[in-house]
């Protein structure tokens, strides 16, 4: 006999809302509205996919890293991204989602990942700028999610945020090193900054007026700040970092507004954002094709491991 | 010649499924193992290796347990679950239930 078998739905709903109202966590076996579960699966899966696809832009530079030190660092970072994807798939599975299904949905283009990973990494300075700006934006997005109302997601985010800090710092250090080099190296950093700045601002999603799910997600506390709030926070954090580095952020409208006590910044090209999200970015097709190839190439390994485990189990039973 | 489990012709192949394992890590000597998450693996040996790579990349553990998720029996986590009611009204199980004169030492 369980309480849930006899409790009317209205009371379950009230208990759910009360738990969130008191900033307590919802755990996997708790009753939850179907829309909350669906919304979370979508959010967590999209986040997991982003980590997995996010291995590709930097992974390309593993074999071309300029030193053993940089190669070891980059390898550890890309391995972390894989790990973050796994923590998140694990969290999604506590909601009843199946990891293999989610991978299939990604490959079939039925679930999305962050549009930032559809841009190419043209030089090694891109590795540094991804750490500084892309991971920096990810941190701003993710730190509030450590207080997500869904326990397993919040706990995964705590782990992830701890590791992201290394990602951002290694990137910034890489750039500082290049800025201390030749004029050509400094130009590389500026060029990479020019290309990644606007896409990084787009990582926070559409403007609040254009983000229909925000209100419900904030009520459920699976989102704690609006897109525009987080974007502003990121701009304010990045300006002094760019100054210390000696690069110029590619926005002539960027300036301190002493009245607002925030930086004003230029209009984001939302048409580009929509193009990239809808699959027309420079690398969308390549990213998915690569993910599919890796998955297909791994099929015989997954099969062989199952066969080996079955054989070992049979031997153990016979002995 | 064995034919069982061998895909026939053009029929869609079954997806090979690795079962789900729950992972528990002892952070350091003197602490309990704590649940950290889950992963998929073909068998428990592979689960241990994956758990090491996934959950202890930065020396977060000195010992790992992996358990098939299907082997875990769990109570409902709902705080209001009557399952936990028996301990709710037994305040006499706590030392603060008893009043002892102030001048009695060491108790």
mmCIF file of C-alpha atoms in Angstrom:
data_model
loop_
_atom_site.group_PDB
_atom_site.id
_atom_site.type_symbol
_atom_site.label_atom_id
_atom_site.label_comp_id
_atom_site.label_asym_id
_atom_site.label_seq_id
_atom_site.Cartn_x
_atom_site.Cartn_y
_atom_site.Cartn_z
ATOM 1 C CA UNK A 1 0.000 0.000 0.000
ATOM 2 C CA UNK A 2 1.336 3.412 -0.879
ATOM 3 C CA UNK A 3 0.067 6.901 -0.198
ATOM 4 C CA UNK A 4 0.077 7.826 -3.860
ATOM 5 C CA UNK A 5 -2.351 5.061 -4.816
ATOM 6 C CA UNK A 6 -5.145 6.687 -2.846
ATOM 7 C CA UNK A 7 -4.193 10.385 -2.897
ATOM 8 C CA UNK A 8 -6.273 12.501 -5.268
ATOM 9 C CA UNK A 9 -4.385 14.346 -8.007
ATOM 10 C CA UNK A 10 -5.256 17.796 -6.640
ATOM 11 C CA UNK A 11 -3.547 16.990 -3.364
ATOM 12 C CA UNK A 12 -0.486 15.597 -5.173
ATOM 13 C CA UNK A 13 -0.351 18.780 -7.242
ATOM 14 C CA UNK A 14 -0.600 20.875 -4.079
ATOM 15 C CA UNK A 15 2.185 18.897 -2.427
ATOM 16 C CA UNK A 16 4.358 19.296 -5.537
ATOM 17 C CA UNK A 17 3.799 23.055 -5.634
ATOM 18 C CA UNK A 18 4.393 23.324 -1.911
ATOM 19 C CA UNK A 19 7.728 21.499 -2.263
ATOM 20 C CA UNK A 20 8.851 23.936 -4.963
ATOM 21 C CA UNK A 21 7.483 26.942 -3.082
ATOM 22 C CA UNK A 22 9.679 26.021 -0.092
ATOM 23 C CA UNK A 23 12.688 25.619 -2.395
ATOM 24 C CA UNK A 24 12.918 21.920 -1.628
ATOM 25 C CA UNK A 25 13.886 19.434 -4.323
ATOM 26 C CA UNK A 26 11.664 17.186 -6.387
ATOM 27 C CA UNK A 27 13.163 13.684 -6.494
ATOM 28 C CA UNK A 28 12.654 11.073 -9.239
ATOM 29 C CA UNK A 29 9.990 8.947 -7.600
ATOM 30 C CA UNK A 30 7.906 11.926 -6.425
ATOM 31 C CA UNK A 31 4.662 12.681 -8.159
ATOM 32 C CA UNK A 32 5.135 15.484 -10.694
ATOM 33 C CA UNK A 33 2.949 17.032 -13.388
ATOM 34 C CA UNK A 34 3.516 15.418 -16.768
ATOM 35 C CA UNK A 35 4.382 18.799 -18.305
ATOM 36 C CA UNK A 36 7.130 19.321 -15.681
ATOM 37 C CA UNK A 37 8.607 15.910 -16.478
ATOM 38 C CA UNK A 38 8.461 16.529 -20.231
ATOM 39 C CA UNK A 39 9.934 19.975 -19.973
ATOM 40 C CA UNK A 40 12.813 18.694 -17.833
ATOM 41 C CA UNK A 41 13.574 15.754 -20.121
ATOM 42 C CA UNK A 42 13.750 18.196 -23.030
ATOM 43 C CA UNK A 43 15.954 20.630 -21.111
ATOM 44 C CA UNK A 44 18.322 17.991 -19.736
ATOM 45 C CA UNK A 45 18.570 16.054 -23.020
ATOM 46 C CA UNK A 46 19.322 19.234 -24.950
ATOM 47 C CA UNK A 47 21.983 20.070 -22.398
ATOM 48 C CA UNK A 48 23.470 16.557 -22.588
ATOM 49 C CA UNK A 49 23.518 16.664 -26.394
ATOM 50 C CA UNK A 50 25.313 20.032 -26.243
ATOM 51 C CA UNK A 51 28.073 18.535 -24.111
ATOM 52 C CA UNK A 52 28.472 15.571 -26.455
ATOM 53 C CA UNK A 53 28.429 17.624 -29.680
ATOM 54 C CA UNK A 54 30.589 20.188 -27.890
ATOM 55 C CA UNK A 55 33.489 17.729 -27.951
ATOM 56 C CA UNK A 56 33.815 18.109 -31.716
ATOM 57 C CA UNK A 57 34.965 21.708 -32.335
ATOM 58 C CA UNK A 58 37.864 21.365 -29.893
ATOM 59 C CA UNK A 59 38.429 17.667 -30.502
ATOM 60 C CA UNK A 60 39.621 18.627 -33.968
ATOM 61 C CA UNK A 61 42.638 20.317 -32.407
ATOM 62 C CA UNK A 62 43.748 17.379 -30.247
ATOM 63 C CA UNK A 63 46.167 16.068 -32.847
ATOM 64 C CA UNK A 64 47.402 19.569 -33.701
ATOM 65 C CA UNK A 65 47.901 21.040 -30.228
ATOM 66 C CA UNK A 66 51.163 23.025 -30.268
ATOM 67 C CA UNK A 67 52.736 21.320 -27.229
ATOM 68 C CA UNK A 68 52.396 18.220 -25.088
ATOM 69 C CA UNK A 69 51.144 20.417 -22.233
ATOM 70 C CA UNK A 70 48.360 21.903 -24.363
ATOM 71 C CA UNK A 71 47.487 18.484 -25.735
ATOM 72 C CA UNK A 72 47.178 16.944 -22.262
ATOM 73 C CA UNK A 73 45.007 19.873 -21.097
ATOM 74 C CA UNK A 74 42.773 19.726 -24.158
ATOM 75 C CA UNK A 75 42.397 15.970 -23.859
ATOM 76 C CA UNK A 76 41.317 16.337 -20.223
ATOM 77 C CA UNK A 77 38.864 19.052 -21.192
ATOM 78 C CA UNK A 78 37.274 17.100 -24.037
ATOM 79 C CA UNK A 79 37.034 14.085 -21.740
ATOM 80 C CA UNK A 80 35.232 16.290 -19.214
ATOM 81 C CA UNK A 81 32.690 17.290 -21.870
ATOM 82 C CA UNK A 82 31.957 13.607 -22.463
ATOM 83 C CA UNK A 83 31.623 13.166 -18.703
ATOM 84 C CA UNK A 84 29.213 16.097 -18.446
ATOM 85 C CA UNK A 85 27.072 14.559 -21.167
ATOM 86 C CA UNK A 86 27.017 11.279 -19.211
ATOM 87 C CA UNK A 87 26.035 12.953 -15.902
ATOM 88 C CA UNK A 88 23.181 14.646 -17.722
ATOM 89 C CA UNK A 89 21.925 11.566 -19.581
ATOM 90 C CA UNK A 90 22.012 9.847 -16.198
ATOM 91 C CA UNK A 91 19.807 12.626 -14.742
ATOM 92 C CA UNK A 92 17.406 12.381 -17.701
ATOM 93 C CA UNK A 93 17.077 8.647 -17.129
ATOM 94 C CA UNK A 94 15.806 9.211 -13.586
ATOM 95 C CA UNK A 95 12.765 10.782 -15.287
ATOM 96 C CA UNK A 96 12.093 7.628 -17.256
ATOM 97 C CA UNK A 97 13.859 8.662 -20.475
ATOM 98 C CA UNK A 98 16.018 6.068 -22.212
ATOM 99 C CA UNK A 99 19.566 7.115 -23.055
ATOM 100 C CA UNK A 100 19.681 5.190 -26.326
ATOM 101 C CA UNK A 101 16.413 6.845 -27.410
ATOM 102 C CA UNK A 102 17.819 10.283 -26.646
ATOM 103 C CA UNK A 103 20.929 9.581 -28.718
ATOM 104 C CA UNK A 104 18.694 8.463 -31.583
ATOM 105 C CA UNK A 105 16.584 11.627 -31.314
ATOM 106 C CA UNK A 106 19.760 13.719 -31.532
ATOM 107 C CA UNK A 107 21.016 11.819 -34.573
ATOM 108 C CA UNK A 108 17.605 12.088 -36.246
ATOM 109 C CA UNK A 109 17.611 15.853 -35.661
ATOM 110 C CA UNK A 110 14.514 15.632 -33.457
ATOM 111 C CA UNK A 111 16.233 17.111 -30.395
ATOM 112 C CA UNK A 112 18.476 20.147 -30.429
ATOM 113 C CA UNK A 113 21.818 21.118 -28.944
ATOM 114 C CA UNK A 114 23.368 24.511 -28.345
ATOM 115 C CA UNK A 115 23.769 26.401 -31.625
ATOM 116 C CA UNK A 116 27.244 27.597 -30.585
ATOM 117 C CA UNK A 117 28.770 24.259 -31.625
ATOM 118 C CA UNK A 118 27.749 24.781 -35.237
ATOM 119 C CA UNK A 119 30.576 27.247 -35.758
ATOM 120 C CA UNK A 120 33.983 26.072 -37.012
ATOM 121 C CA UNK A 121 37.277 26.247 -35.077
ATOM 122 C CA UNK A 122 39.650 27.807 -37.595
ATOM 123 C CA UNK A 123 42.807 28.324 -35.514
ATOM 124 C CA UNK A 124 44.233 27.138 -32.199
ATOM 125 C CA UNK A 125 43.247 30.520 -30.711
ATOM 126 C CA UNK A 126 39.641 29.312 -31.109
ATOM 127 C CA UNK A 127 40.380 26.669 -28.464
ATOM 128 C CA UNK A 128 41.333 29.469 -26.066
ATOM 129 C CA UNK A 129 38.346 31.647 -26.935
ATOM 130 C CA UNK A 130 35.946 28.719 -26.553
ATOM 131 C CA UNK A 131 37.304 28.185 -23.047
ATOM 132 C CA UNK A 132 37.123 31.870 -22.178
ATOM 133 C CA UNK A 133 33.830 32.952 -23.805
ATOM 134 C CA UNK A 134 31.832 29.815 -24.604
ATOM 135 C CA UNK A 135 32.600 28.051 -21.337
ATOM 136 C CA UNK A 136 32.344 31.401 -19.560
ATOM 137 C CA UNK A 137 28.809 31.844 -20.928
ATOM 138 C CA UNK A 138 28.032 28.227 -20.046
ATOM 139 C CA UNK A 139 29.088 28.883 -16.444
ATOM 140 C CA UNK A 140 26.811 31.933 -16.210
ATOM 141 C CA UNK A 141 23.972 29.791 -17.565
ATOM 142 C CA UNK A 142 24.730 26.785 -15.398
ATOM 143 C CA UNK A 143 25.554 28.123 -11.938
ATOM 144 C CA UNK A 144 21.882 29.011 -11.246
ATOM 145 C CA UNK A 145 20.888 25.509 -12.405
ATOM 146 C CA UNK A 146 22.716 24.065 -9.386
ATOM 147 C CA UNK A 147 19.532 25.199 -7.599
ATOM 148 C CA UNK A 148 17.149 23.589 -10.092
ATOM 149 C CA UNK A 149 14.064 22.201 -8.368
ATOM 150 C CA UNK A 150 14.802 18.738 -9.799
ATOM 151 C CA UNK A 151 17.333 17.043 -7.513
ATOM 152 C CA UNK A 152 19.298 14.856 -9.968
ATOM 153 C CA UNK A 153 19.709 17.748 -12.428
ATOM 154 C CA UNK A 154 20.836 20.123 -9.680
ATOM 155 C CA UNK A 155 23.378 17.581 -8.399
ATOM 156 C CA UNK A 156 24.746 16.950 -11.905
ATOM 157 C CA UNK A 157 25.121 20.705 -12.348
ATOM 158 C CA UNK A 158 27.147 21.024 -9.148
ATOM 159 C CA UNK A 159 29.667 18.519 -10.496
ATOM 160 C CA UNK A 160 29.702 20.158 -13.911
ATOM 161 C CA UNK A 161 30.201 23.695 -12.615
ATOM 162 C CA UNK A 162 33.193 22.629 -10.542
ATOM 163 C CA UNK A 163 34.828 21.245 -13.680
ATOM 164 C CA UNK A 164 33.858 24.126 -15.986
ATOM 165 C CA UNK A 165 36.003 26.488 -13.998
ATOM 166 C CA UNK A 166 39.109 24.605 -15.178
ATOM 167 C CA UNK A 167 37.813 24.872 -18.751
ATOM 168 C CA UNK A 168 37.467 28.615 -18.623
ATOM 169 C CA UNK A 169 40.765 29.245 -16.898
ATOM 170 C CA UNK A 170 42.808 27.059 -19.259
ATOM 171 C CA UNK A 171 41.290 28.959 -22.184
ATOM 172 C CA UNK A 172 42.047 32.352 -20.728
ATOM 173 C CA UNK A 173 45.593 31.311 -19.874
ATOM 174 C CA UNK A 174 46.102 30.020 -23.412
ATOM 175 C CA UNK A 175 44.975 33.380 -24.808
ATOM 176 C CA UNK A 176 47.127 35.371 -22.393
ATOM 177 C CA UNK A 177 50.082 33.277 -23.546
ATOM 178 C CA UNK A 178 49.337 34.025 -27.209
ATOM 179 C CA UNK A 179 48.901 37.737 -26.432
ATOM 180 C CA UNK A 180 52.435 37.728 -25.074
ATOM 181 C CA UNK A 181 53.693 36.304 -28.376
ATOM 182 C CA UNK A 182 54.185 37.681 -31.889
ATOM 183 C CA UNK A 183 51.903 40.216 -33.642
ATOM 184 C CA UNK A 184 50.557 37.328 -35.738
ATOM 185 C CA UNK A 185 49.628 35.416 -32.586
ATOM 186 C CA UNK A 186 47.896 38.469 -31.116
ATOM 187 C CA UNK A 187 46.002 38.915 -34.385
ATOM 188 C CA UNK A 188 44.872 35.295 -34.126
ATOM 189 C CA UNK A 189 43.367 35.950 -30.690
ATOM 190 C CA UNK A 190 41.588 39.086 -31.912
ATOM 191 C CA UNK A 191 40.243 37.252 -34.945
ATOM 192 C CA UNK A 192 38.925 34.372 -32.842
ATOM 193 C CA UNK A 193 37.348 36.838 -30.392
ATOM 194 C CA UNK A 194 35.645 38.637 -33.284
ATOM 195 C CA UNK A 195 34.153 35.398 -34.554
ATOM 196 C CA UNK A 196 32.988 33.950 -31.197
ATOM 197 C CA UNK A 197 31.707 37.014 -29.322
ATOM 198 C CA UNK A 198 28.262 37.323 -30.925
ATOM 199 C CA UNK A 199 27.542 33.580 -31.047
ATOM 200 C CA UNK A 200 28.475 33.475 -27.322
ATOM 201 C CA UNK A 201 25.848 36.124 -26.570
ATOM 202 C CA UNK A 202 23.309 34.030 -28.488
ATOM 203 C CA UNK A 203 23.993 31.095 -26.134
ATOM 204 C CA UNK A 204 21.590 32.669 -23.630
ATOM 205 C CA UNK A 205 18.716 32.152 -26.042
ATOM 206 C CA UNK A 206 16.174 34.536 -27.553
ATOM 207 C CA UNK A 207 15.297 37.836 -25.860
ATOM 208 C CA UNK A 208 12.823 37.550 -22.984
ATOM 209 C CA UNK A 209 9.949 38.960 -25.038
ATOM 210 C CA UNK A 210 10.515 36.122 -27.489
ATOM 211 C CA UNK A 211 10.961 33.271 -25.001
ATOM 212 C CA UNK A 212 7.510 31.771 -24.363
ATOM 213 C CA UNK A 213 8.608 28.977 -22.003
ATOM 214 C CA UNK A 214 10.551 31.183 -19.600
ATOM 215 C CA UNK A 215 7.650 32.071 -17.318
ATOM 216 C CA UNK A 216 6.537 28.486 -16.709
ATOM 217 C CA UNK A 217 10.130 27.281 -16.295
ATOM 218 C CA UNK A 218 10.790 29.986 -13.718
ATOM 219 C CA UNK A 219 7.615 29.113 -11.819
ATOM 220 C CA UNK A 220 8.830 25.506 -11.686
ATOM 221 C CA UNK A 221 12.310 26.720 -10.719
ATOM 222 C CA UNK A 222 13.992 24.744 -13.453
ATOM 223 C CA UNK A 223 15.160 28.119 -14.733
ATOM 224 C CA UNK A 224 16.159 30.774 -12.208
ATOM 225 C CA UNK A 225 16.892 33.881 -14.303
ATOM 226 C CA UNK A 226 15.679 35.172 -17.663
ATOM 227 C CA UNK A 227 17.816 34.952 -20.807
ATOM 228 C CA UNK A 228 18.407 38.700 -20.890
ATOM 229 C CA UNK A 229 19.447 38.858 -17.214
ATOM 230 C CA UNK A 230 22.074 36.167 -17.748
ATOM 231 C CA UNK A 231 23.272 37.726 -21.003
ATOM 232 C CA UNK A 232 23.762 41.079 -19.254
ATOM 233 C CA UNK A 233 25.682 39.378 -16.446
ATOM 234 C CA UNK A 234 27.975 37.710 -19.006
ATOM 235 C CA UNK A 235 28.669 40.969 -20.861
ATOM 236 C CA UNK A 236 29.499 42.763 -17.592
ATOM 237 C CA UNK A 237 31.885 39.965 -16.607
ATOM 238 C CA UNK A 238 33.593 39.752 -19.995
ATOM 239 C CA UNK A 239 34.447 43.423 -20.507
ATOM 240 C CA UNK A 240 37.180 43.663 -17.849
ATOM 241 C CA UNK A 241 38.505 40.231 -18.873
ATOM 242 C CA UNK A 242 38.872 41.444 -22.471
ATOM 243 C CA UNK A 243 40.638 44.578 -21.253
ATOM 244 C CA UNK A 244 43.094 42.585 -19.154
ATOM 245 C CA UNK A 245 43.769 40.368 -22.150
ATOM 246 C CA UNK A 246 44.230 43.304 -24.509
ATOM 247 C CA UNK A 247 41.580 42.353 -27.071
ATOM 248 C CA UNK A 248 38.694 44.440 -28.358
ATOM 249 C CA UNK A 249 35.188 43.015 -28.180
ATOM 250 C CA UNK A 250 33.682 43.490 -31.664
ATOM 251 C CA UNK A 251 30.794 45.765 -30.686
ATOM 252 C CA UNK A 252 31.058 49.540 -31.259
ATOM 253 C CA UNK A 253 27.924 50.071 -29.152
ATOM 254 C CA UNK A 254 29.478 48.411 -26.096
ATOM 255 C CA UNK A 255 29.887 50.965 -23.296
ATOM 256 C CA UNK A 256 29.344 51.398 -19.565
ATOM 257 C CA UNK A 257 25.998 52.890 -18.612
ATOM 258 C CA UNK A 258 26.456 54.489 -15.208
ATOM 259 C CA UNK A 259 22.708 54.980 -14.790
ATOM 260 C CA UNK A 260 21.918 51.295 -15.220
ATOM 261 C CA UNK A 261 25.252 50.267 -13.707
ATOM 262 C CA UNK A 262 25.570 47.780 -16.558
ATOM 263 C CA UNK A 263 27.155 47.756 -19.988
ATOM 264 C CA UNK A 264 24.978 48.658 -22.944
ATOM 265 C CA UNK A 265 25.635 46.538 -25.985
ATOM 266 C CA UNK A 266 24.606 46.325 -29.637
ATOM 267 C CA UNK A 267 21.713 44.510 -31.245
ATOM 268 C CA UNK A 268 22.199 40.747 -31.688
ATOM 269 C CA UNK A 269 21.578 39.375 -35.171
ATOM 270 C CA UNK A 270 18.604 37.171 -34.298
ATOM 271 C CA UNK A 271 18.131 36.206 -37.929
ATOM 272 C CA UNK A 272 21.521 34.495 -37.804
ATOM 273 C CA UNK A 273 20.551 32.796 -34.540
ATOM 274 C CA UNK A 274 17.350 31.443 -36.098
ATOM 275 C CA UNK A 275 19.236 30.277 -39.176
ATOM 276 C CA UNK A 276 21.779 28.335 -37.113
ATOM 277 C CA UNK A 277 19.174 26.858 -34.747
ATOM 278 C CA UNK A 278 17.084 25.691 -37.692
ATOM 279 C CA UNK A 279 20.051 23.808 -39.168
ATOM 280 C CA UNK A 280 21.564 26.345 -41.561
ATOM 281 C CA UNK A 281 24.718 27.083 -39.558
ATOM 282 C CA UNK A 282 28.185 26.473 -40.996
ATOM 283 C CA UNK A 283 28.683 23.050 -39.355
ATOM 284 C CA UNK A 284 25.235 21.644 -38.410
ATOM 285 C CA UNK A 285 25.290 18.821 -40.957
ATOM 286 C CA UNK A 286 28.920 17.946 -40.210
ATOM 287 C CA UNK A 287 28.309 17.749 -36.432
ATOM 288 C CA UNK A 288 25.373 15.360 -36.745
ATOM 289 C CA UNK A 289 27.071 13.271 -39.445
ATOM 290 C CA UNK A 290 30.110 12.874 -37.192
ATOM 291 C CA UNK A 291 27.962 11.922 -34.190
ATOM 292 C CA UNK A 292 26.068 9.377 -36.288
ATOM 293 C CA UNK A 293 29.286 7.878 -37.677
ATOM 294 C CA UNK A 294 30.746 7.526 -34.170
ATOM 295 C CA UNK A 295 27.545 5.857 -32.985
ATOM 296 C CA UNK A 296 27.380 3.500 -35.975
ATOM 297 C CA UNK A 297 31.074 2.657 -35.747
ATOM 298 C CA UNK A 298 30.582 1.766 -32.089
ATOM 299 C CA UNK A 299 27.714 -0.630 -32.679
ATOM 300 C CA UNK A 300 29.917 -3.715 -33.058
ATOM 301 C CA UNK A 301 31.699 -2.817 -29.806
ATOM 302 C CA UNK A 302 28.417 -2.566 -27.930
ATOM 303 C CA UNK A 303 27.313 -5.888 -29.426
ATOM 304 C CA UNK A 304 30.589 -7.642 -28.679
ATOM 305 C CA UNK A 305 30.577 -6.432 -25.070
ATOM 306 C CA UNK A 306 27.081 -7.819 -24.543
ATOM 307 C CA UNK A 307 28.096 -11.143 -26.099
ATOM 308 C CA UNK A 308 31.226 -11.313 -23.927
ATOM 309 C CA UNK A 309 29.268 -10.503 -20.768
ATOM 310 C CA UNK A 310 26.687 -13.199 -21.612
ATOM 311 C CA UNK A 311 29.456 -15.749 -22.200
ATOM 312 C CA UNK A 312 31.209 -14.879 -18.931
ATOM 313 C CA UNK A 313 27.909 -15.081 -17.050
ATOM 314 C CA UNK A 314 27.159 -18.494 -18.588
ATOM 315 C CA UNK A 315 30.623 -19.757 -17.604
ATOM 316 C CA UNK A 316 30.166 -18.460 -14.083
ATOM 317 C CA UNK A 317 26.807 -20.223 -13.818
ATOM 318 C CA UNK A 318 28.259 -23.497 -15.130
ATOM 319 C CA UNK A 319 31.240 -23.467 -12.733
ATOM 320 C CA UNK B 1 26.740 -23.367 -36.890
ATOM 321 C CA UNK B 2 25.055 -21.076 -34.369
ATOM 322 C CA UNK B 3 22.330 -18.912 -35.865
ATOM 323 C CA UNK B 4 20.662 -17.671 -32.732
ATOM 324 C CA UNK B 5 21.080 -13.941 -32.236
ATOM 325 C CA UNK B 6 22.609 -13.524 -35.679
ATOM 326 C CA UNK B 7 20.748 -10.833 -37.608
ATOM 327 C CA UNK B 8 18.946 -12.271 -40.624
ATOM 328 C CA UNK B 9 19.148 -10.450 -43.947
ATOM 329 C CA UNK B 10 17.750 -6.939 -44.058
ATOM 330 C CA UNK B 11 15.667 -7.065 -40.900
ATOM 331 C CA UNK B 12 16.396 -4.144 -38.588
ATOM 332 C CA UNK B 13 18.947 -5.183 -36.009
ATOM 333 C CA UNK B 14 18.116 -5.151 -32.332
ATOM 334 C CA UNK B 15 19.801 -2.379 -30.465
ATOM 335 C CA UNK B 16 22.336 -3.883 -28.069
ATOM 336 C CA UNK B 17 21.374 -2.730 -24.618
ATOM 337 C CA UNK B 18 23.791 -2.342 -21.737
ATOM 338 C CA UNK B 19 22.021 -2.433 -18.376
ATOM 339 C CA UNK B 20 21.958 0.527 -16.002
ATOM 340 C CA UNK B 21 24.224 0.500 -12.957
ATOM 341 C CA UNK B 22 23.993 2.844 -9.975
ATOM 342 C CA UNK B 23 27.381 4.088 -8.743
ATOM 343 C CA UNK B 24 28.483 4.685 -5.146
ATOM 344 C CA UNK B 25 31.829 6.264 -4.279
ATOM 345 C CA UNK B 26 33.760 6.387 -0.991
ATOM 346 C CA UNK B 27 35.329 9.840 -1.089
ATOM 347 C CA UNK B 28 38.089 8.982 1.357
ATOM 348 C CA UNK B 29 38.892 6.512 4.098
ATOM 349 C CA UNK B 30 36.546 6.894 7.032
ATOM 350 C CA UNK B 31 33.521 7.962 4.964
ATOM 351 C CA UNK B 32 30.559 5.940 3.717
ATOM 352 C CA UNK B 33 30.031 5.199 0.059
ATOM 353 C CA UNK B 34 27.676 7.819 -1.384
ATOM 354 C CA UNK B 35 25.478 7.566 -4.459
ATOM 355 C CA UNK B 36 26.906 9.729 -7.262
ATOM 356 C CA UNK B 37 24.924 8.748 -10.360
ATOM 357 C CA UNK B 38 24.492 5.972 -12.858
ATOM 358 C CA UNK B 39 25.950 4.600 -16.062
ATOM 359 C CA UNK B 40 25.468 1.831 -18.594
ATOM 360 C CA UNK B 41 27.851 -1.101 -18.962
ATOM 361 C CA UNK B 42 27.780 -4.618 -20.349
ATOM 362 C CA UNK B 43 28.877 -6.163 -17.045
ATOM 363 C CA UNK B 44 29.986 -5.174 -13.566
ATOM 364 C CA UNK B 45 33.681 -5.129 -14.415
ATOM 365 C CA UNK B 46 33.097 -2.675 -17.230
ATOM 366 C CA UNK B 47 30.785 -0.698 -14.953
ATOM 367 C CA UNK B 48 33.625 -0.290 -12.449
ATOM 368 C CA UNK B 49 36.018 0.936 -15.140
ATOM 369 C CA UNK B 50 33.461 3.370 -16.532
ATOM 370 C CA UNK B 51 32.621 4.581 -13.025
ATOM 371 C CA UNK B 52 36.302 5.291 -12.391
ATOM 372 C CA UNK B 53 36.570 7.295 -15.624
ATOM 373 C CA UNK B 54 33.279 9.088 -15.140
ATOM 374 C CA UNK B 55 33.083 9.845 -11.427
ATOM 375 C CA UNK B 56 36.675 9.931 -10.152
ATOM 376 C CA UNK B 57 38.653 11.923 -12.743
ATOM 377 C CA UNK B 58 39.905 14.230 -10.003
ATOM 378 C CA UNK B 59 40.657 11.871 -7.123
ATOM 379 C CA UNK B 60 37.084 11.986 -5.841
ATOM 380 C CA UNK B 61 37.212 8.435 -4.582
ATOM 381 C CA UNK B 62 39.183 5.610 -3.010
ATOM 382 C CA UNK B 63 36.563 2.889 -3.521
ATOM 383 C CA UNK B 64 33.630 2.332 -5.882
ATOM 384 C CA UNK B 65 30.539 0.158 -5.685
ATOM 385 C CA UNK B 66 28.393 -0.515 -8.738
ATOM 386 C CA UNK B 67 24.968 -2.134 -8.415
ATOM 387 C CA UNK B 68 22.510 -3.112 -11.128
ATOM 388 C CA UNK B 69 19.741 -0.521 -10.906
ATOM 389 C CA UNK B 70 17.147 -3.293 -11.149
ATOM 390 C CA UNK B 71 18.597 -4.904 -7.999
ATOM 391 C CA UNK B 72 17.787 -1.937 -5.791
ATOM 392 C CA UNK B 73 14.618 -2.013 -3.727
ATOM 393 C CA UNK B 74 13.536 1.470 -2.671
ATOM 394 C CA UNK B 75 10.962 3.120 -0.476
ATOM 395 C CA UNK B 76 9.033 6.060 -1.785
ATOM 396 C CA UNK B 77 11.025 9.262 -1.253
ATOM 397 C CA UNK B 78 7.861 11.197 -0.481
ATOM 398 C CA UNK B 79 8.297 12.713 2.978
ATOM 399 C CA UNK B 80 4.644 12.183 3.735
ATOM 400 C CA UNK B 81 4.901 8.489 3.072
ATOM 401 C CA UNK B 82 3.332 6.568 5.977
ATOM 402 C CA UNK B 83 6.282 4.199 5.607
ATOM 403 C CA UNK B 84 8.213 6.531 7.909
ATOM 404 C CA UNK B 85 5.318 7.252 10.247
ATOM 405 C CA UNK B 86 6.323 4.671 12.908
ATOM 406 C CA UNK B 87 9.326 6.783 13.949
ATOM 407 C CA UNK B 88 7.395 10.060 13.894
ATOM 408 C CA UNK B 89 5.778 9.897 17.341
ATOM 409 C CA UNK B 90 8.559 8.237 19.334
ATOM 410 C CA UNK B 91 10.218 11.275 20.839
ATOM 411 C CA UNK B 92 11.448 9.115 23.745
ATOM 412 C CA UNK B 93 14.079 7.679 21.368
ATOM 413 C CA UNK B 94 15.964 10.965 21.588
ATOM 414 C CA UNK B 95 18.168 11.894 24.551
ATOM 415 C CA UNK B 96 16.604 15.354 24.802
ATOM 416 C CA UNK B 97 13.300 13.717 25.839
ATOM 417 C CA UNK B 98 14.681 13.158 29.352
ATOM 418 C CA UNK B 99 15.188 15.926 31.910
ATOM 419 C CA UNK B 100 18.140 15.458 34.205
ATOM 420 C CA UNK B 101 18.892 17.788 37.140
ATOM 421 C CA UNK B 102 21.469 20.442 36.199
ATOM 422 C CA UNK B 103 23.890 19.430 38.915
ATOM 423 C CA UNK B 104 24.328 15.856 37.691
ATOM 424 C CA UNK B 105 27.641 15.706 35.805
ATOM 425 C CA UNK B 106 28.714 13.730 32.709
ATOM 426 C CA UNK B 107 25.250 12.803 31.420
#
